[in-house]
Amino acid sequence: MEYTDVAVIGAGLLGCFAARALTALDICVTVLEAREDVCTGISRANTAIIYTGCDTRPGTLKTELCVRANREFDRLCRELDVRFSRCGSLMAAFGTRAEAVLRKKLGQGRENGVPGLELLGPGEVRAMEPGLSRDVTLALYAPGTGTVDPWELCIAAYENARDNGADFRFSQEVRHMVRTEGGFLLETDGRTYTARVVVNCAGLRADAVRELTERPSVRIFPTAADYLVLDDTVSGFVKHIIFHEPEEKGKGLTLVPTVDGALLAGPTRRPRDTAPDWATTREGLEELQALCAQVVPELPLEETIRSFASLRPDPYAVREENGQWVREGRSISSFTVLEENGLISLIGVKTPGLTCAAALGEYVSDMAAHILGDPGKNPRFDPRRRGIVRAHTLSEGDRAALVRRCPDYGQVVCRCRDVTLGEVKEAIRRGAVTLEGVKRRTGAGMGRCQGGRCMETVMELLAEEQGIPPWQVTKDGGAALVRGEL
Ligand SMILES: Cc1cc2nc3c(=O)[nH]c(=O)nc-3n(C[C@H](O)[C@H](O)[C@H](O)COP(=O)(O)OP(=O)(O)OC[C@H]3O[C@@H](n4cnc5c(N)ncnc54)[C@H](O)[C@@H]3O)c2cc1C
């Protein structure tokens, strides 16, 4: 049996940032993650936007955290050595219904304290984004909107939490949990942990984990989303994040110029059962192509290099009716943070959960500190972390000096993204155990050939490091977990 003060369940964005904030306290923190690595659930597949807070209702926890988190994002990314592009966003309308939505968002955003919001006429919008359709009638400009690489952010939070003392345990799916006199007893495959406080950040399964000790009150009913990724050859086609507010009801298009120079288009919204979990649908991808043709007609869609899907953890209040748990009509829109005698659960945190991950981490760490009787601060806590050196971003002189010190940085493994052997080795040293783990840490395999040329080398390096034959190296470990599998 192993003892910890706080057990965090799940190592996605919320679990890693909760762990990071908790390590600022003078306590033991253990993170139990079902998968082989961090960032394998929703945190790996989202729209990568850092929102300003003009999309959410005034006075809610979600709005309060979002506005604050956006303001503090530059500092957070400096501390964690994470790339952040505050490129601004244009929410584009193509008719009177959408214009009314933009005006409402402007008022809401101002009430929420979001700075710099402005309505722009068609001439001004097209001057900023010549690729937008000539049919645009109005746009809401939000200069504070930005984008990050969610993998980079999650991995940075993990590394920083680990450096500050958090004990991450992988392949540790929490299957049973009971209350004891002093807290909780948790069982994974083959191990038992006791904890005074549990922070449940189990993403799509946060409801199921909570129900190991509590009666159902909120359950997750996921919906799915499809995305397209266009190659960095279209870099600069749009400079801002574009939100298309549709004239008819339904989901519009979002375009994100990513920090890697690629272009992300999506997400759709469709029922989860239209495809196996995490799989795209043809209908979804065609819907995105049709929306692109309408909003940015000249966008070269033939530059599409990848598509992927995600699952939204839509939370609903449930009530018991004739022995069945029946969900209420509308999904809960604010963040659901429940504290039940030492069990803190973050249930159904969807957009803007990426934006608010650090703020939510601090929020739950304050709750845990209160439950633990206000332990002191960790005197050795350091919020800073250094990322893996990206050789191609260095000046010629710095790159040459690096190669002299470590020749591996002179050998390019991934030609599409100019990733070197030194970077791949460093990613493995820092914890990557799958091809996707290396990709999320370095970008190797993310370019035009999607790993066609570098996969073999990366596989061999992973095999060598783990002392296993190359055919035992997996692309992405086990399957991501969703409700109903506990
Ligand atoms: C389609 C989509 C688009 C989005 N776009 C944006 C955006 O642009 N901007 C923004 O701010 N937010 C966005 N979000 C929200 C953001 O991505 C999420 O809020 C965030 O990633 C949630 O992270 P998480 O840690 O809760 O979940 P996850 O990343 O899913 O992590 C949960 C972890 O728990 C583990 N786990 C589950 N059960 C157990 C168990 N029993 N024992 C141990 N471990 C377990 C899982 O393996 C997983 O690793 C988007 C979300 C979606 C779905």
Coordinates of C-alpha atoms and ligand atoms in Angstrom, one line a residue:
M1 CA 0.0 0.0 0.0
E2 CA 1.3 3.4 -0.9
Y3 CA 0.4 6.6 0.9
T4 CA -0.1 10.1 -0.6
D5 CA -1.7 13.3 0.5
V6 CA -3.5 14.0 -2.8
A7 CA -4.1 11.5 -5.6
V8 CA -4.9 13.1 -8.9
I9 CA -6.7 10.7 -11.3
G10 CA -6.0 11.4 -15.0
A11 CA -3.0 13.1 -16.7
G12 CA -4.6 15.2 -19.3
L13 CA -4.4 19.0 -19.2
L14 CA -6.5 19.3 -16.1
G15 CA -4.7 16.5 -14.1
C16 CA -1.2 17.8 -15.1
F17 CA -2.1 21.4 -14.2
A18 CA -3.8 20.3 -10.9
A19 CA -0.6 18.4 -10.1
R20 CA 1.5 21.4 -10.9
A21 CA -0.5 23.7 -8.6
L22 CA -0.6 21.1 -5.9
T23 CA 3.2 20.7 -5.9
A24 CA 3.4 24.4 -4.8
L25 CA 2.1 23.1 -1.4
D26 CA 4.2 21.1 1.1
I27 CA 2.4 17.8 0.4
C28 CA 2.8 14.5 -1.4
V29 CA 1.1 14.4 -4.8
T30 CA 0.6 11.2 -6.8
V31 CA -0.9 11.2 -10.3
L32 CA -2.6 7.9 -11.4
E33 CA -3.0 7.7 -15.2
A34 CA -4.6 4.8 -17.0
R35 CA -2.6 5.2 -20.2
E36 CA 1.2 5.0 -20.8
D37 CA 1.8 8.7 -21.2
V38 CA 0.2 12.1 -20.5
C39 CA -2.1 13.9 -23.0
T40 CA -3.7 10.9 -24.6
G41 CA -7.4 11.9 -24.1
I42 CA -9.4 15.0 -25.0
S43 CA -6.3 17.2 -24.4
R44 CA -4.6 15.8 -27.5
A45 CA -7.5 16.6 -29.9
N46 CA -9.1 20.0 -29.6
T47 CA -9.1 23.4 -31.4
A48 CA -6.0 24.8 -29.6
I49 CA -7.6 28.2 -28.9
I50 CA -6.9 30.5 -26.0
Y51 CA -10.3 32.2 -25.5
T52 CA -10.8 35.7 -24.2
G53 CA -14.1 35.1 -22.3
C54 CA -16.5 37.0 -24.6
D55 CA -18.3 33.7 -25.5
T56 CA -19.5 32.9 -22.1
R57 CA -22.2 34.2 -19.8
P58 CA -21.2 36.9 -17.3
G59 CA -20.9 35.9 -13.6
T60 CA -20.1 32.2 -14.1
L61 CA -17.0 30.4 -12.8
K62 CA -16.1 29.6 -16.5
T63 CA -16.1 33.3 -17.5
E64 CA -14.2 34.4 -14.4
L65 CA -11.5 31.8 -14.9
C66 CA -11.3 32.3 -18.7
V67 CA -10.9 36.1 -18.6
R68 CA -8.2 35.7 -15.9
A69 CA -6.4 32.8 -17.6
N70 CA -6.3 34.7 -20.9
R71 CA -4.7 37.7 -19.3
E72 CA -2.1 35.5 -17.6
F73 CA -1.3 33.3 -20.6
D74 CA 1.9 35.1 -21.8
R75 CA 3.4 34.7 -18.3
L76 CA 2.3 31.0 -18.1
C77 CA 3.9 30.2 -21.4
R78 CA 7.1 32.1 -20.5
E79 CA 7.4 30.1 -17.3
L80 CA 6.8 26.8 -19.1
D81 CA 8.8 27.6 -22.2
V82 CA 5.7 27.0 -24.5
R83 CA 5.0 28.7 -27.8
F84 CA 2.0 31.0 -27.7
S85 CA 0.7 33.1 -30.6
R86 CA -1.7 35.9 -29.5
C87 CA -2.8 36.3 -33.1
G88 CA -6.3 37.7 -32.4
S89 CA -9.6 36.4 -33.7
L90 CA -12.3 37.6 -36.1
M91 CA -15.8 36.3 -35.7
A92 CA -17.3 36.7 -39.1
A93 CA -21.0 37.2 -39.9
F94 CA -22.6 36.7 -43.3
G95 CA -26.1 38.1 -42.6
T96 CA -28.4 39.7 -40.1
R97 CA -28.9 36.7 -37.7
A98 CA -25.2 36.3 -37.2
E99 CA -24.7 40.0 -36.9
A100 CA -27.1 40.1 -34.0
V101 CA -25.0 37.3 -32.3
L102 CA -21.8 39.3 -32.8
R103 CA -23.4 42.4 -31.2
K104 CA -24.6 40.3 -28.3
K105 CA -21.0 38.9 -27.8
L106 CA -19.6 42.4 -28.0
G107 CA -21.8 43.5 -25.1
Q108 CA -21.2 40.2 -23.2
G109 CA -17.4 40.5 -23.7
R110 CA -17.3 44.1 -22.5
E111 CA -19.4 43.2 -19.4
N112 CA -16.9 40.3 -18.8
G113 CA -14.0 42.8 -18.9
V114 CA -12.5 41.6 -22.2
P115 CA -10.3 44.3 -23.6
G116 CA -10.0 45.6 -27.2
L117 CA -13.2 44.2 -28.7
E118 CA -14.3 45.9 -31.8
L119 CA -16.9 45.5 -34.6
L120 CA -15.4 45.8 -38.1
G121 CA -17.2 46.4 -41.4
P122 CA -16.6 44.3 -44.4
G123 CA -13.9 46.5 -45.9
E124 CA -11.9 46.5 -42.7
V125 CA -12.3 42.8 -42.2
R126 CA -11.2 41.9 -45.8
A127 CA -8.2 44.2 -45.4
M128 CA -7.1 42.2 -42.4
E129 CA -8.0 38.8 -44.0
P130 CA -8.2 39.0 -47.8
G131 CA -8.9 35.3 -48.0
L132 CA -12.3 35.7 -46.4
S133 CA -15.3 35.5 -48.6
R134 CA -16.6 38.8 -50.1
D135 CA -19.9 38.0 -48.6
V136 CA -18.8 38.9 -45.1
T137 CA -21.0 41.6 -43.6
L138 CA -19.5 42.2 -40.1
A139 CA -16.9 40.8 -37.8
L140 CA -16.1 40.9 -34.1
Y141 CA -12.4 41.5 -33.6
A142 CA -10.9 40.1 -30.4
P143 CA -7.1 40.9 -30.3
G144 CA -6.6 38.9 -27.1
T145 CA -7.5 35.5 -28.6
G146 CA -4.5 33.2 -29.1
T147 CA -3.4 29.7 -29.9
V148 CA -0.9 27.2 -28.3
D149 CA 0.1 23.6 -29.1
P150 CA -2.1 21.8 -26.5
W151 CA 0.4 18.8 -26.5
E152 CA 3.3 21.1 -25.7
L153 CA 1.3 22.9 -22.9
C154 CA 0.2 19.6 -21.3
I155 CA 3.6 18.0 -21.5
A156 CA 5.2 21.2 -20.1
A157 CA 2.8 21.1 -17.1
Y158 CA 3.6 17.5 -16.6
E159 CA 7.3 18.0 -16.6
N160 CA 7.1 21.0 -14.3
A161 CA 4.9 19.1 -11.9
R162 CA 7.2 16.1 -12.0
D163 CA 10.3 18.3 -11.4
N164 CA 8.5 19.8 -8.4
G165 CA 7.9 16.4 -6.8
A166 CA 4.7 15.0 -8.2
D167 CA 4.9 11.2 -8.6
F168 CA 3.3 10.2 -11.9
R169 CA 2.3 6.6 -12.2
F170 CA 1.3 5.4 -15.7
S171 CA -0.7 2.3 -16.7
Q172 CA -2.5 2.8 -13.4
E173 CA -6.2 2.8 -14.1
V174 CA -8.2 3.4 -11.0
R175 CA -10.8 0.7 -10.9
H176 CA -12.0 0.8 -7.3
M177 CA -12.2 3.5 -4.8
V178 CA -13.7 3.4 -1.3
R179 CA -13.8 5.9 1.5
T180 CA -11.8 5.2 4.7
E181 CA -11.6 7.0 8.0
G182 CA -8.7 9.2 6.9
G183 CA -9.6 9.6 3.2
F184 CA -9.7 7.1 0.3
L185 CA -8.4 3.7 -0.7
L186 CA -7.8 3.4 -4.5
E187 CA -7.1 0.3 -6.4
T188 CA -5.5 0.0 -9.8
D189 CA -4.3 -3.2 -11.5
G190 CA -2.0 -4.6 -8.9
R191 CA -1.5 -1.6 -6.7
T192 CA -3.3 0.1 -3.8
Y193 CA -3.0 3.7 -2.8
T194 CA -4.3 5.6 0.2
A195 CA -5.0 9.3 -0.2
R196 CA -6.4 12.0 2.1
V197 CA -7.8 13.9 -0.9
V198 CA -8.7 12.7 -4.4
V199 CA -8.8 15.1 -7.4
N200 CA -10.8 13.5 -10.2
C201 CA -9.6 14.7 -13.6
A202 CA -10.6 11.6 -15.5
G203 CA -11.9 13.5 -18.6
L204 CA -14.5 11.5 -20.4
R205 CA -14.8 9.2 -17.4
A206 CA -14.8 11.7 -14.6
D207 CA -18.5 10.8 -14.0
A208 CA -17.8 7.1 -13.8
V209 CA -14.8 7.7 -11.4
R210 CA -16.9 9.9 -9.2
E211 CA -19.6 7.2 -9.1
L212 CA -17.2 4.8 -7.5
T213 CA -18.1 6.4 -4.2
E214 CA -21.0 8.8 -4.9
R215 CA -24.5 8.6 -6.2
P216 CA -24.9 9.8 -9.8
S217 CA -25.8 13.5 -10.2
V218 CA -23.9 14.6 -13.4
R219 CA -23.2 12.3 -16.3
I220 CA -21.2 12.7 -19.5
F221 CA -22.9 12.1 -22.8
P222 CA -20.2 12.7 -25.4
T223 CA -20.7 14.2 -28.8
A224 CA -18.0 13.9 -31.5
A225 CA -16.1 16.5 -33.6
D226 CA -14.1 16.2 -36.9
Y227 CA -11.1 18.3 -37.9
L228 CA -8.9 18.8 -41.0
V229 CA -5.3 19.9 -40.9
L230 CA -3.7 21.7 -43.8
D231 CA 0.0 21.7 -44.5
D232 CA 2.3 24.6 -43.6
T233 CA 2.5 25.4 -47.3
V234 CA -0.8 27.3 -46.6
S235 CA 0.9 29.2 -43.7
G236 CA -0.3 32.8 -43.8
F237 CA -3.5 32.2 -45.7
V238 CA -5.3 33.4 -42.6
K239 CA -3.4 35.4 -40.0
H240 CA -6.1 35.4 -37.3
I241 CA -8.3 32.8 -35.8
I242 CA -11.5 32.9 -37.8
F243 CA -14.8 32.0 -36.2
H244 CA -17.6 31.8 -38.7
E245 CA -21.0 32.5 -37.1
P246 CA -23.4 30.7 -39.3
E247 CA -26.6 32.4 -40.6
E248 CA -28.6 29.3 -40.0
K249 CA -28.6 27.4 -36.8
G250 CA -25.8 24.9 -36.5
K251 CA -22.0 24.8 -36.1
G252 CA -20.0 27.2 -38.1
L253 CA -16.4 26.8 -39.1
T254 CA -13.3 27.7 -37.1
L255 CA -9.9 28.2 -38.7
V256 CA -6.8 28.3 -36.6
P257 CA -3.3 29.2 -37.9
T258 CA -1.4 26.9 -35.5
V259 CA 1.9 27.7 -33.8
D260 CA 3.6 25.2 -36.2
G261 CA 2.4 27.1 -39.3
A262 CA -0.3 24.6 -40.2
L263 CA -4.0 25.4 -40.5
L264 CA -6.6 23.7 -38.5
A265 CA -10.2 23.6 -39.7
G266 CA -13.1 22.3 -37.6
P267 CA -14.7 21.2 -35.4
T268 CA -18.0 19.7 -36.5
R269 CA -20.7 18.5 -34.0
R270 CA -22.3 15.2 -34.5
P271 CA -23.7 12.4 -32.3
R272 CA -21.0 10.1 -30.9
D273 CA -22.5 6.9 -32.4
T274 CA -21.9 8.0 -36.0
A275 CA -18.4 6.4 -35.9
P276 CA -16.2 4.4 -33.6
D277 CA -14.8 6.6 -30.8
W278 CA -12.0 8.9 -32.1
A279 CA -12.7 8.1 -35.7
T280 CA -13.7 10.7 -38.3
T281 CA -16.7 10.4 -40.6
R282 CA -16.9 11.1 -44.3
E283 CA -20.0 13.3 -43.7
G284 CA -18.1 15.4 -41.1
L285 CA -15.1 16.0 -43.3
E286 CA -17.3 16.9 -46.3
E287 CA -19.2 19.3 -44.1
L288 CA -15.9 21.0 -43.2
Q289 CA -14.9 21.2 -46.9
A290 CA -18.2 22.7 -47.8
L291 CA -17.9 25.3 -45.0
C292 CA -14.4 26.2 -46.1
A293 CA -15.6 26.7 -49.7
Q294 CA -18.2 29.1 -48.3
V295 CA -16.1 31.1 -45.8
V296 CA -12.6 31.0 -47.4
P297 CA -13.3 30.1 -51.1
E298 CA -9.7 30.2 -52.3
L299 CA -8.3 28.0 -49.5
P300 CA -6.3 25.2 -51.2
L301 CA -8.1 22.2 -49.7
E302 CA -5.8 19.8 -51.6
E303 CA -3.1 20.8 -49.1
T304 CA -5.0 18.8 -46.4
I305 CA -2.5 16.4 -44.8
R306 CA -4.5 14.9 -42.0
S307 CA -7.9 14.6 -40.3
F308 CA -8.8 13.6 -36.8
A309 CA -11.8 13.4 -34.5
S310 CA -12.4 14.3 -30.8
L311 CA -15.1 13.7 -28.2
R312 CA -16.8 16.5 -26.2
P313 CA -17.5 15.5 -22.6
D314 CA -21.0 17.1 -22.6
P315 CA -22.3 17.0 -19.0
Y316 CA -26.0 16.6 -18.0
A317 CA -27.7 16.6 -14.6
V318 CA -29.3 13.2 -14.1
R319 CA -32.3 12.1 -11.9
E320 CA -33.6 8.7 -10.9
E321 CA -36.8 7.7 -12.5
N322 CA -38.2 4.1 -12.1
G323 CA -34.7 2.8 -11.3
Q324 CA -33.1 4.4 -14.3
W325 CA -30.9 7.5 -14.5
V326 CA -32.5 10.0 -16.8
R327 CA -30.7 13.1 -18.1
E328 CA -32.1 16.6 -18.0
G329 CA -32.9 18.3 -21.3
R330 CA -30.0 20.7 -21.6
S331 CA -26.3 20.1 -21.1
I332 CA -24.7 22.0 -18.2
S333 CA -22.8 24.9 -19.7
S334 CA -20.6 26.2 -16.9
F335 CA -17.7 24.2 -15.4
T336 CA -18.8 21.5 -12.9
V337 CA -16.4 21.4 -9.9
L338 CA -17.8 19.2 -7.1
E339 CA -16.3 18.8 -3.7
E340 CA -17.7 15.9 -1.7
N341 CA -15.9 15.2 1.6
G342 CA -12.4 15.2 0.1
L343 CA -13.3 14.1 -3.4
I344 CA -12.9 16.9 -5.9
S345 CA -14.3 16.2 -9.3
L346 CA -14.0 18.2 -12.5
I347 CA -16.8 16.8 -14.6
G348 CA -17.4 17.5 -18.3
V349 CA -14.9 20.4 -18.6
K350 CA -15.0 21.2 -22.3
T351 CA -14.2 24.5 -24.1
P352 CA -12.5 26.6 -22.7
G353 CA -10.8 23.9 -20.6
L354 CA -7.5 24.3 -22.4
T355 CA -7.5 28.0 -21.7
C356 CA -8.5 27.5 -18.1
A357 CA -6.4 24.4 -17.3
A358 CA -3.8 26.3 -15.2
A359 CA -6.5 28.4 -13.5
L360 CA -8.6 25.3 -12.7
G361 CA -5.5 23.7 -11.4
E362 CA -5.0 26.5 -8.9
Y363 CA -8.7 26.5 -8.1
V364 CA -8.7 22.8 -7.1
S365 CA -5.4 23.1 -5.3
D366 CA -6.9 25.8 -3.1
M367 CA -9.8 23.5 -2.4
A368 CA -7.4 20.6 -1.5
A369 CA -5.3 22.9 0.7
H370 CA -8.4 23.9 2.6
I371 CA -9.4 20.3 3.1
L372 CA -5.9 19.4 4.3
G373 CA -5.9 22.2 6.9
D374 CA -3.8 24.6 4.9
P375 CA -0.4 22.9 4.6
G376 CA 2.5 25.3 4.1
K377 CA 4.1 26.2 0.8
N378 CA 6.7 24.0 -0.9
P379 CA 9.9 26.0 -0.4
R380 CA 11.5 24.3 -3.4
F381 CA 8.7 25.0 -5.9
D382 CA 9.9 26.4 -9.2
P383 CA 7.3 27.3 -11.8
R384 CA 9.8 27.3 -14.6
R385 CA 10.6 24.5 -17.0
R386 CA 12.7 24.4 -20.1
G387 CA 11.4 22.8 -23.3
I388 CA 13.2 20.6 -25.8
V389 CA 15.5 22.7 -27.9
R390 CA 14.1 23.0 -31.5
A391 CA 17.3 23.1 -33.5
H392 CA 15.6 24.6 -36.6
T393 CA 14.5 27.7 -34.7
L394 CA 18.1 28.5 -33.6
S395 CA 20.3 31.0 -35.4
E396 CA 23.0 29.5 -37.7
G397 CA 25.7 30.2 -35.1
D398 CA 23.7 28.7 -32.2
R399 CA 22.8 25.7 -34.2
A400 CA 26.4 25.1 -35.1
A401 CA 27.5 25.4 -31.5
L402 CA 24.8 23.0 -30.4
V403 CA 25.9 20.4 -33.1
R404 CA 29.5 20.8 -31.9
R405 CA 28.4 20.0 -28.3
C406 CA 26.0 17.2 -29.4
P407 CA 26.3 15.9 -33.0
D408 CA 22.9 14.3 -32.8
Y409 CA 21.4 17.8 -33.3
G410 CA 23.1 17.9 -36.7
Q411 CA 21.2 14.8 -38.0
V412 CA 17.7 15.5 -39.3
V413 CA 15.3 12.7 -38.7
C414 CA 12.0 14.3 -39.8
R415 CA 12.6 16.3 -42.9
C416 CA 9.1 17.8 -43.1
R417 CA 9.4 19.5 -39.7
D418 CA 13.2 19.6 -39.6
V419 CA 13.4 17.6 -36.3
T420 CA 16.8 16.2 -35.4
L421 CA 18.0 13.0 -33.8
G422 CA 19.0 15.0 -30.7
E423 CA 15.4 16.2 -30.2
V424 CA 13.9 12.7 -30.6
K425 CA 16.4 11.2 -28.1
E426 CA 15.6 14.0 -25.7
A427 CA 11.8 13.3 -26.1
I428 CA 12.4 9.7 -25.2
R429 CA 14.6 10.6 -22.3
R430 CA 11.8 12.8 -21.0
G431 CA 9.2 10.1 -21.1
A432 CA 7.9 9.4 -24.7
V433 CA 7.2 5.7 -25.0
T434 CA 5.2 5.6 -28.3
L435 CA 5.5 7.1 -31.8
E436 CA 2.7 9.6 -30.9
G437 CA 4.5 10.5 -27.7
V438 CA 7.6 11.5 -29.7
K439 CA 5.4 13.3 -32.2
R440 CA 3.7 15.3 -29.4
R441 CA 7.0 16.3 -27.9
T442 CA 9.0 17.1 -31.1
G443 CA 6.6 17.4 -34.1
A444 CA 8.4 14.4 -35.8
G445 CA 5.8 12.8 -38.1
M446 CA 3.4 15.8 -38.1
G447 CA 4.4 17.2 -41.5
R448 CA 3.4 16.4 -45.1
C449 CA 4.5 12.8 -45.2
Q450 CA 2.9 12.1 -41.8
G451 CA 5.8 10.0 -40.5
G452 CA 6.3 8.1 -43.7
R453 CA 10.0 8.8 -43.7
C454 CA 10.9 9.2 -40.0
M455 CA 8.7 6.6 -38.4
E456 CA 11.1 3.7 -38.8
T457 CA 14.0 5.6 -37.2
V458 CA 11.8 6.8 -34.3
M459 CA 10.6 3.2 -33.8
E460 CA 14.1 1.8 -33.7
L461 CA 15.1 4.5 -31.2
L462 CA 12.1 3.8 -29.0
A463 CA 12.8 0.0 -29.2
E464 CA 16.4 0.5 -28.2
E465 CA 15.6 2.7 -25.3
Q466 CA 12.9 0.4 -23.9
G467 CA 14.9 -2.8 -24.6
I468 CA 12.1 -4.3 -26.8
P469 CA 11.9 -5.4 -30.4
P470 CA 10.7 -2.7 -32.8
W471 CA 7.5 -4.6 -33.6
Q472 CA 6.4 -4.1 -29.9
V473 CA 6.6 -0.3 -30.2
T474 CA 3.1 1.0 -30.5
K475 CA 1.9 4.0 -32.5
D476 CA -0.3 5.3 -29.6
G477 CA -0.4 2.8 -26.8
G478 CA -3.8 1.5 -25.7
A479 CA -7.1 2.9 -26.7
A480 CA -8.3 6.2 -25.1
L481 CA -10.9 5.5 -22.5
V482 CA -14.5 6.7 -22.5
R483 CA -17.5 6.2 -20.3
G484 CA -18.8 2.7 -19.7
E485 CA -15.4 1.0 -19.7
L486 CA -14.7 1.3 -16.0
Ligands
LIG1 C1 -13.6 19.1 -29.7 C2 -13.0 19.9 -28.6 C3 -12.5 21.2 -28.8 C4 -11.9 21.9 -27.8 N1 -11.3 23.1 -28.1 C5 -10.9 23.9 -27.1 C6 -10.2 25.1 -27.4 O1 -10.0 25.5 -28.5 N2 -9.9 25.9 -26.3 C7 -10.1 25.5 -25.1 O2 -9.8 26.3 -24.2 N3 -10.6 24.3 -24.8 C8 -11.0 23.5 -25.7 N4 -11.5 22.3 -25.5 C9 -11.5 21.8 -24.1 C10 -10.3 21.1 -23.6 O3 -9.7 20.3 -24.7 C11 -10.6 20.2 -22.5 O4 -11.3 20.9 -21.5 C12 -9.4 19.6 -21.8 O5 -8.6 18.9 -22.7 C13 -9.9 18.5 -20.8 O6 -8.8 17.8 -20.3 P1 -9.0 16.7 -19.3 O7 -7.7 16.6 -18.5 O8 -10.2 16.9 -18.5 O9 -9.3 15.4 -20.1 P2 -8.3 14.3 -20.9 O10 -7.3 15.0 -21.6 O11 -9.3 13.4 -21.6 O12 -7.6 13.5 -19.7 C14 -8.3 12.6 -18.8 C15 -7.3 11.5 -18.5 O13 -7.9 10.7 -17.5 C16 -7.4 9.3 -17.7 N5 -8.4 8.4 -17.0 C17 -9.7 8.2 -17.3 N6 -10.2 7.3 -16.4 C18 -9.2 7.0 -15.6 C19 -9.1 6.1 -14.5 N7 -10.1 5.4 -14.0 N8 -7.9 6.0 -13.8 C20 -6.8 6.7 -14.3 N9 -6.8 7.5 -15.3 C21 -8.0 7.7 -16.0 C22 -7.5 9.2 -19.2 O14 -6.7 8.2 -19.7 C23 -7.0 10.6 -19.7 O15 -5.6 10.6 -19.9 C24 -12.0 21.5 -26.5 C25 -12.6 20.2 -26.2 C26 -13.1 19.4 -27.2 C27 -13.7 18.1 -26.9

